[in-house]
Amino acid sequence: MSQGKIIVISAPSGSGKSTIINSILEEGCFDLDFSVSATNRNPRPGEEDGVHYHFLSTEEFRNAVDSGQFIEWEEVYPGRYYGTLRSEIDRMLRHGHNVILDIDVRGALNVKKIYGDTARTIFIAPPSIEELRRRLEQRGTDDADRIATRVGRAAYEINLAPEFDERVVNDDLDTAIARTKELISAHIDN
Ligand code: 5GP
């Protein structure tokens, strides 16, 4: 049995990343398991512990950091920690499964450093910062301050896009899903 491969997807919020990942997972066309990260943020409505995240208290998260349970972890927003559990990744790879990670840009680049050619990093980009701002405004879930924060962070993330193995611009959703699938397929079959 060959070892599984890692796909890491990052994108500024509002780029359609979750929609793309969910559509690929639902289609089930690759032997692909989702790596469930740990976080100290509260669950949102509809989110389940162990499915979307392992929801930990801040103390539990710190203990997990201290005992080396994370491959990488980041304070993605002030006071909000997210980490990739070693146990999730290693178990899946050992069993020959491929694994997909939805993590922030710094986490993605760290996973690439650790796993090298086993991992392929894909950056999903909005067509432009202006378009991203328009989508966030249209979504209507954030007030003006939060939109400004997200847009500022997006600019920082887009600057790191050249360090990823691959970039997909989400101009048209179906095209972006198809392109992402091609990239995953090429990596898995390689
Ligand atoms: P959200 O709170 O909206 O679910 O996620 C916020 C951000 O944290 C997203 O950019 C997501 O990709 C990132 N994230 C989720 N899990 C991890 C993780 O394990 N490590 C890192 N570095 N970022 C993560």
PDB file of C-alpha atoms and ligand atoms in Angstrom:
ATOM      1  CA  MET A   1       0.000   0.000   0.000  1.00  0.00           C
ATOM      2  CA  SER A   2       1.431   3.361  -0.969  1.00  0.00           C
ATOM      3  CA  GLN A   3       1.445   6.254   1.450  1.00  0.00           C
ATOM      4  CA  GLY A   4      -1.321   8.829   1.058  1.00  0.00           C
ATOM      5  CA  LYS A   5      -0.819  12.355  -0.249  1.00  0.00           C
ATOM      6  CA  ILE A   6      -1.618  15.725   1.299  1.00  0.00           C
ATOM      7  CA  ILE A   7      -3.571  18.535  -0.351  1.00  0.00           C
ATOM      8  CA  VAL A   8      -3.481  21.881   1.437  1.00  0.00           C
ATOM      9  CA  ILE A   9      -5.968  24.567   0.459  1.00  0.00           C
ATOM     10  CA  SER A  10      -5.766  28.172   1.628  1.00  0.00           C
ATOM     11  CA  ALA A  11      -7.686  31.263   0.626  1.00  0.00           C
ATOM     12  CA  PRO A  12      -8.773  34.620   1.970  1.00  0.00           C
ATOM     13  CA  SER A  13     -12.205  34.412   3.558  1.00  0.00           C
ATOM     14  CA  GLY A  14     -14.880  35.109   0.957  1.00  0.00           C
ATOM     15  CA  SER A  15     -12.934  33.414  -1.871  1.00  0.00           C
ATOM     16  CA  GLY A  16     -15.274  30.429  -2.034  1.00  0.00           C
ATOM     17  CA  LYS A  17     -12.777  28.008  -0.489  1.00  0.00           C
ATOM     18  CA  SER A  18     -15.279  26.099   1.688  1.00  0.00           C
ATOM     19  CA  THR A  19     -17.720  25.766  -1.215  1.00  0.00           C
ATOM     20  CA  ILE A  20     -14.970  24.342  -3.422  1.00  0.00           C
ATOM     21  CA  ILE A  21     -13.719  21.895  -0.767  1.00  0.00           C
ATOM     22  CA  ASN A  22     -17.226  20.737   0.178  1.00  0.00           C
ATOM     23  CA  SER A  23     -18.203  20.187  -3.418  1.00  0.00           C
ATOM     24  CA  ILE A  24     -15.099  18.037  -4.014  1.00  0.00           C
ATOM     25  CA  LEU A  25     -15.624  16.033  -0.814  1.00  0.00           C
ATOM     26  CA  GLU A  26     -19.331  15.490  -1.529  1.00  0.00           C
ATOM     27  CA  GLU A  27     -18.579  14.225  -5.007  1.00  0.00           C
ATOM     28  CA  GLY A  28     -16.302  11.633  -3.414  1.00  0.00           C
ATOM     29  CA  CYS A  29     -14.272  11.230  -6.595  1.00  0.00           C
ATOM     30  CA  PHE A  30     -10.954  10.943  -4.767  1.00  0.00           C
ATOM     31  CA  ASP A  31     -10.060   8.867  -1.729  1.00  0.00           C
ATOM     32  CA  LEU A  32      -9.817  12.069   0.270  1.00  0.00           C
ATOM     33  CA  ASP A  33     -10.353  12.579   4.000  1.00  0.00           C
ATOM     34  CA  PHE A  34     -10.792  15.990   5.582  1.00  0.00           C
ATOM     35  CA  SER A  35      -8.311  16.805   8.339  1.00  0.00           C
ATOM     36  CA  VAL A  36     -10.340  18.051  11.296  1.00  0.00           C
ATOM     37  CA  SER A  37      -8.352  20.836  12.974  1.00  0.00           C
ATOM     38  CA  ALA A  38      -8.538  21.878  16.609  1.00  0.00           C
ATOM     39  CA  THR A  39      -9.554  25.400  17.615  1.00  0.00           C
ATOM     40  CA  ASN A  40     -10.407  27.349  20.741  1.00  0.00           C
ATOM     41  CA  ARG A  41     -13.120  29.338  18.978  1.00  0.00           C
ATOM     42  CA  ASN A  42     -16.774  28.618  19.759  1.00  0.00           C
ATOM     43  CA  PRO A  43     -18.781  26.427  17.396  1.00  0.00           C
ATOM     44  CA  ARG A  44     -21.025  28.304  14.962  1.00  0.00           C
ATOM     45  CA  PRO A  45     -24.617  27.156  14.493  1.00  0.00           C
ATOM     46  CA  GLY A  46     -24.610  23.829  12.663  1.00  0.00           C
ATOM     47  CA  GLU A  47     -20.974  23.023  13.461  1.00  0.00           C
ATOM     48  CA  GLU A  48     -20.299  19.718  15.191  1.00  0.00           C
ATOM     49  CA  ASP A  49     -17.440  18.802  17.478  1.00  0.00           C
ATOM     50  CA  GLY A  50     -15.154  16.275  15.787  1.00  0.00           C
ATOM     51  CA  VAL A  51     -16.682  16.944  12.352  1.00  0.00           C
ATOM     52  CA  HIS A  52     -15.926  20.584  11.541  1.00  0.00           C
ATOM     53  CA  TYR A  53     -13.371  21.110  14.292  1.00  0.00           C
ATOM     54  CA  HIS A  54     -12.267  19.596  17.562  1.00  0.00           C
ATOM     55  CA  PHE A  55     -13.494  22.422  19.784  1.00  0.00           C
ATOM     56  CA  LEU A  56     -11.128  22.890  22.729  1.00  0.00           C
ATOM     57  CA  SER A  57     -10.950  25.362  25.585  1.00  0.00           C
ATOM     58  CA  THR A  58      -7.977  27.737  25.479  1.00  0.00           C
ATOM     59  CA  GLU A  59      -6.337  25.690  28.240  1.00  0.00           C
ATOM     60  CA  GLU A  60      -6.882  22.409  26.403  1.00  0.00           C
ATOM     61  CA  PHE A  61      -5.435  23.988  23.259  1.00  0.00           C
ATOM     62  CA  ARG A  62      -2.318  25.184  25.158  1.00  0.00           C
ATOM     63  CA  ASN A  63      -1.865  21.728  26.671  1.00  0.00           C
ATOM     64  CA  ALA A  64      -2.072  20.181  23.214  1.00  0.00           C
ATOM     65  CA  VAL A  65       0.619  22.639  22.011  1.00  0.00           C
ATOM     66  CA  ASP A  66       2.845  21.816  25.008  1.00  0.00           C
ATOM     67  CA  SER A  67       2.516  18.071  24.492  1.00  0.00           C
ATOM     68  CA  GLY A  68       3.468  18.329  20.803  1.00  0.00           C
ATOM     69  CA  GLN A  69       0.114  17.241  19.385  1.00  0.00           C
ATOM     70  CA  PHE A  70       0.169  19.764  16.534  1.00  0.00           C
ATOM     71  CA  ILE A  71       2.073  19.606  13.256  1.00  0.00           C
ATOM     72  CA  GLU A  72       1.455  23.339  13.024  1.00  0.00           C
ATOM     73  CA  TRP A  73      -0.715  25.846  14.819  1.00  0.00           C
ATOM     74  CA  GLU A  74      -1.395  29.563  14.361  1.00  0.00           C
ATOM     75  CA  GLU A  75      -3.160  32.415  16.091  1.00  0.00           C
ATOM     76  CA  VAL A  76      -5.148  33.187  12.954  1.00  0.00           C
ATOM     77  CA  TYR A  77      -7.158  35.975  14.616  1.00  0.00           C
ATOM     78  CA  PRO A  78      -6.253  37.648  17.930  1.00  0.00           C
ATOM     79  CA  GLY A  79      -6.878  35.109  20.709  1.00  0.00           C
ATOM     80  CA  ARG A  80      -8.176  32.499  18.240  1.00  0.00           C
ATOM     81  CA  TYR A  81      -5.965  29.467  17.795  1.00  0.00           C
ATOM     82  CA  TYR A  82      -6.144  26.786  15.139  1.00  0.00           C
ATOM     83  CA  GLY A  83      -3.960  23.713  14.772  1.00  0.00           C
ATOM     84  CA  THR A  84      -3.466  20.626  12.626  1.00  0.00           C
ATOM     85  CA  LEU A  85      -3.365  17.488  14.749  1.00  0.00           C
ATOM     86  CA  ARG A  86      -0.490  15.109  14.091  1.00  0.00           C
ATOM     87  CA  SER A  87      -2.805  12.190  14.938  1.00  0.00           C
ATOM     88  CA  GLU A  88      -5.268  13.141  12.140  1.00  0.00           C
ATOM     89  CA  ILE A  89      -2.654  13.342   9.410  1.00  0.00           C
ATOM     90  CA  ASP A  90      -0.380  10.466  10.316  1.00  0.00           C
ATOM     91  CA  ARG A  91      -3.211   7.973  10.824  1.00  0.00           C
ATOM     92  CA  MET A  92      -4.717   8.752   7.410  1.00  0.00           C
ATOM     93  CA  LEU A  93      -1.406   8.722   5.552  1.00  0.00           C
ATOM     94  CA  ARG A  94      -0.359   5.442   7.166  1.00  0.00           C
ATOM     95  CA  HIS A  95      -3.581   3.837   5.988  1.00  0.00           C
ATOM     96  CA  GLY A  96      -2.893   5.024   2.447  1.00  0.00           C
ATOM     97  CA  HIS A  97      -5.641   7.682   2.486  1.00  0.00           C
ATOM     98  CA  ASN A  98      -5.164  11.102   0.976  1.00  0.00           C
ATOM     99  CA  VAL A  99      -5.918  14.044   3.195  1.00  0.00           C
ATOM    100  CA  ILE A 100      -7.169  17.548   2.484  1.00  0.00           C
ATOM    101  CA  LEU A 101      -6.418  20.445   4.827  1.00  0.00           C
ATOM    102  CA  ASP A 102      -8.244  23.777   4.946  1.00  0.00           C
ATOM    103  CA  ILE A 103      -5.797  25.978   6.837  1.00  0.00           C
ATOM    104  CA  ASP A 104      -4.439  29.511   6.757  1.00  0.00           C
ATOM    105  CA  VAL A 105      -1.541  30.580   4.530  1.00  0.00           C
ATOM    106  CA  ARG A 106       1.215  30.378   7.133  1.00  0.00           C
ATOM    107  CA  GLY A 107       0.006  26.946   8.265  1.00  0.00           C
ATOM    108  CA  ALA A 108      -0.065  25.791   4.637  1.00  0.00           C
ATOM    109  CA  LEU A 109       3.513  26.868   3.983  1.00  0.00           C
ATOM    110  CA  ASN A 110       4.640  25.145   7.194  1.00  0.00           C
ATOM    111  CA  VAL A 111       2.957  21.870   6.216  1.00  0.00           C
ATOM    112  CA  LYS A 112       4.760  22.068   2.858  1.00  0.00           C
ATOM    113  CA  LYS A 113       8.091  22.519   4.644  1.00  0.00           C
ATOM    114  CA  ILE A 114       7.436  19.462   6.801  1.00  0.00           C
ATOM    115  CA  TYR A 115       6.011  17.090   4.176  1.00  0.00           C
ATOM    116  CA  GLY A 116       7.758  18.323   1.017  1.00  0.00           C
ATOM    117  CA  ASP A 117       6.634  16.531  -2.160  1.00  0.00           C
ATOM    118  CA  THR A 118       3.976  14.531  -0.286  1.00  0.00           C
ATOM    119  CA  ALA A 119       2.071  17.806   0.051  1.00  0.00           C
ATOM    120  CA  ARG A 120       0.680  20.052  -2.690  1.00  0.00           C
ATOM    121  CA  THR A 121      -0.366  23.562  -1.664  1.00  0.00           C
ATOM    122  CA  ILE A 122      -3.177  25.267  -3.575  1.00  0.00           C
ATOM    123  CA  PHE A 123      -4.088  28.930  -3.102  1.00  0.00           C
ATOM    124  CA  ILE A 124      -7.633  29.914  -4.069  1.00  0.00           C
ATOM    125  CA  ALA A 125      -7.647  33.600  -4.978  1.00  0.00           C
ATOM    126  CA  PRO A 126     -10.549  35.989  -5.466  1.00  0.00           C
ATOM    127  CA  PRO A 127     -10.501  37.745  -8.874  1.00  0.00           C
ATOM    128  CA  SER A 128      -9.432  40.958  -7.089  1.00  0.00           C
ATOM    129  CA  ILE A 129      -9.490  42.653  -3.687  1.00  0.00           C
ATOM    130  CA  GLU A 130     -12.373  44.869  -4.898  1.00  0.00           C
ATOM    131  CA  GLU A 131     -14.392  41.810  -5.903  1.00  0.00           C
ATOM    132  CA  LEU A 132     -13.666  40.176  -2.531  1.00  0.00           C
ATOM    133  CA  ARG A 133     -14.908  43.295  -0.716  1.00  0.00           C
ATOM    134  CA  ARG A 134     -18.042  43.280  -2.869  1.00  0.00           C
ATOM    135  CA  ARG A 135     -18.713  39.570  -2.077  1.00  0.00           C
ATOM    136  CA  LEU A 136     -18.239  40.099   1.655  1.00  0.00           C
ATOM    137  CA  GLU A 137     -20.605  43.079   1.570  1.00  0.00           C
ATOM    138  CA  GLN A 138     -23.153  41.059  -0.388  1.00  0.00           C
ATOM    139  CA  ARG A 139     -22.886  38.099   2.008  1.00  0.00           C
ATOM    140  CA  GLY A 140     -24.002  40.495   4.731  1.00  0.00           C
ATOM    141  CA  THR A 141     -22.618  38.470   7.671  1.00  0.00           C
ATOM    142  CA  ASP A 142     -19.973  41.038   8.699  1.00  0.00           C
ATOM    143  CA  ASP A 143     -20.183  44.687   9.707  1.00  0.00           C
ATOM    144  CA  ALA A 144     -18.010  47.343   8.022  1.00  0.00           C
ATOM    145  CA  ASP A 145     -15.166  46.954  10.570  1.00  0.00           C
ATOM    146  CA  ARG A 146     -14.950  43.196  10.138  1.00  0.00           C
ATOM    147  CA  ILE A 147     -15.068  43.524   6.362  1.00  0.00           C
ATOM    148  CA  ALA A 148     -12.153  45.979   6.554  1.00  0.00           C
ATOM    149  CA  THR A 149     -10.205  43.498   8.753  1.00  0.00           C
ATOM    150  CA  ARG A 150     -10.900  40.591   6.391  1.00  0.00           C
ATOM    151  CA  VAL A 151      -9.941  42.642   3.332  1.00  0.00           C
ATOM    152  CA  GLY A 152      -6.703  43.772   5.031  1.00  0.00           C
ATOM    153  CA  ARG A 153      -5.839  40.189   5.903  1.00  0.00           C
ATOM    154  CA  ALA A 154      -6.708  39.068   2.354  1.00  0.00           C
ATOM    155  CA  ALA A 155      -4.149  41.514   0.942  1.00  0.00           C
ATOM    156  CA  TYR A 156      -1.473  39.968   3.215  1.00  0.00           C
ATOM    157  CA  GLU A 157      -2.519  36.437   2.204  1.00  0.00           C
ATOM    158  CA  ILE A 158      -2.539  37.247  -1.529  1.00  0.00           C
ATOM    159  CA  ASN A 159       1.049  38.478  -1.180  1.00  0.00           C
ATOM    160  CA  LEU A 160       2.026  34.956  -0.082  1.00  0.00           C
ATOM    161  CA  ALA A 161       0.229  33.270  -3.006  1.00  0.00           C
ATOM    162  CA  PRO A 162       3.432  33.022  -5.131  1.00  0.00           C
ATOM    163  CA  GLU A 163       4.895  30.684  -2.475  1.00  0.00           C
ATOM    164  CA  PHE A 164       2.165  28.104  -3.099  1.00  0.00           C
ATOM    165  CA  ASP A 165       2.623  25.219  -5.558  1.00  0.00           C
ATOM    166  CA  GLU A 166      -0.560  26.150  -7.424  1.00  0.00           C
ATOM    167  CA  ARG A 167      -3.008  29.062  -7.671  1.00  0.00           C
ATOM    168  CA  VAL A 168      -6.645  28.953  -8.753  1.00  0.00           C
ATOM    169  CA  VAL A 169      -8.566  32.185  -9.361  1.00  0.00           C
ATOM    170  CA  ASN A 170     -12.203  31.802  -8.380  1.00  0.00           C
ATOM    171  CA  ASP A 171     -13.784  33.958 -11.032  1.00  0.00           C
ATOM    172  CA  ASP A 172     -16.383  31.380 -11.978  1.00  0.00           C
ATOM    173  CA  LEU A 173     -17.189  28.759  -9.307  1.00  0.00           C
ATOM    174  CA  ASP A 174     -17.659  25.737 -11.602  1.00  0.00           C
ATOM    175  CA  THR A 175     -14.407  26.474 -13.430  1.00  0.00           C
ATOM    176  CA  ALA A 176     -12.563  26.888 -10.120  1.00  0.00           C
ATOM    177  CA  ILE A 177     -13.923  23.546  -8.836  1.00  0.00           C
ATOM    178  CA  ALA A 178     -12.937  21.787 -12.066  1.00  0.00           C
ATOM    179  CA  ARG A 179      -9.427  23.276 -11.987  1.00  0.00           C
ATOM    180  CA  THR A 180      -8.940  22.379  -8.308  1.00  0.00           C
ATOM    181  CA  LYS A 181     -10.044  18.811  -9.060  1.00  0.00           C
ATOM    182  CA  GLU A 182      -7.527  18.579 -11.926  1.00  0.00           C
ATOM    183  CA  LEU A 183      -4.748  19.734  -9.601  1.00  0.00           C
ATOM    184  CA  ILE A 184      -5.726  17.243  -6.885  1.00  0.00           C
ATOM    185  CA  SER A 185      -5.965  14.435  -9.408  1.00  0.00           C
ATOM    186  CA  ALA A 186      -2.532  15.266 -10.852  1.00  0.00           C
ATOM    187  CA  HIS A 187      -0.963  15.196  -7.380  1.00  0.00           C
ATOM    188  CA  ILE A 188      -2.660  11.992  -6.232  1.00  0.00           C
ATOM    189  CA  ASP A 189      -1.895  10.072  -9.432  1.00  0.00           C
ATOM    190  CA  ASN A 190       1.675  11.284  -9.487  1.00  0.00           C
TER     191      ASN A 190
HETATM  192  P1  5GP B   1     -12.920  29.703  10.593  1.00  0.00           P
HETATM  193  O1  5GP B   1     -12.923  30.230  12.002  1.00  0.00           O
HETATM  194  O2  5GP B   1     -13.632  30.645   9.645  1.00  0.00           O
HETATM  195  O3  5GP B   1     -13.437  28.286  10.523  1.00  0.00           O
HETATM  196  O4  5GP B   1     -11.406  29.617  10.098  1.00  0.00           O
HETATM  197  C1  5GP B   1     -10.602  30.736  10.118  1.00  0.00           C
HETATM  198  C2  5GP B   1      -9.287  30.439   9.419  1.00  0.00           C
HETATM  199  O5  5GP B   1      -8.532  29.466  10.151  1.00  0.00           O
HETATM  200  C3  5GP B   1      -9.437  29.881   8.010  1.00  0.00           C
HETATM  201  O6  5GP B   1      -8.524  30.592   7.172  1.00  0.00           O
HETATM  202  C4  5GP B   1      -9.001  28.446   8.149  1.00  0.00           C
HETATM  203  O7  5GP B   1      -8.449  27.959   6.932  1.00  0.00           O
HETATM  204  C5  5GP B   1      -7.956  28.565   9.233  1.00  0.00           C
HETATM  205  N1  5GP B   1      -7.662  27.281   9.894  1.00  0.00           N
HETATM  206  C6  5GP B   1      -8.529  26.293  10.181  1.00  0.00           C
HETATM  207  N2  5GP B   1      -7.901  25.243  10.749  1.00  0.00           N
HETATM  208  C7  5GP B   1      -6.582  25.568  10.795  1.00  0.00           C
HETATM  209  C8  5GP B   1      -5.405  24.885  11.247  1.00  0.00           C
HETATM  210  O8  5GP B   1      -5.424  23.750  11.720  1.00  0.00           O
HETATM  211  N3  5GP B   1      -4.227  25.549  11.137  1.00  0.00           N
HETATM  212  C9  5GP B   1      -4.139  26.807  10.606  1.00  0.00           C
HETATM  213  N4  5GP B   1      -2.925  27.348  10.524  1.00  0.00           N
HETATM  214  N5  5GP B   1      -5.216  27.473  10.163  1.00  0.00           N
HETATM  215  C10 5GP B   1      -6.427  26.868  10.256  1.00  0.00           C
END
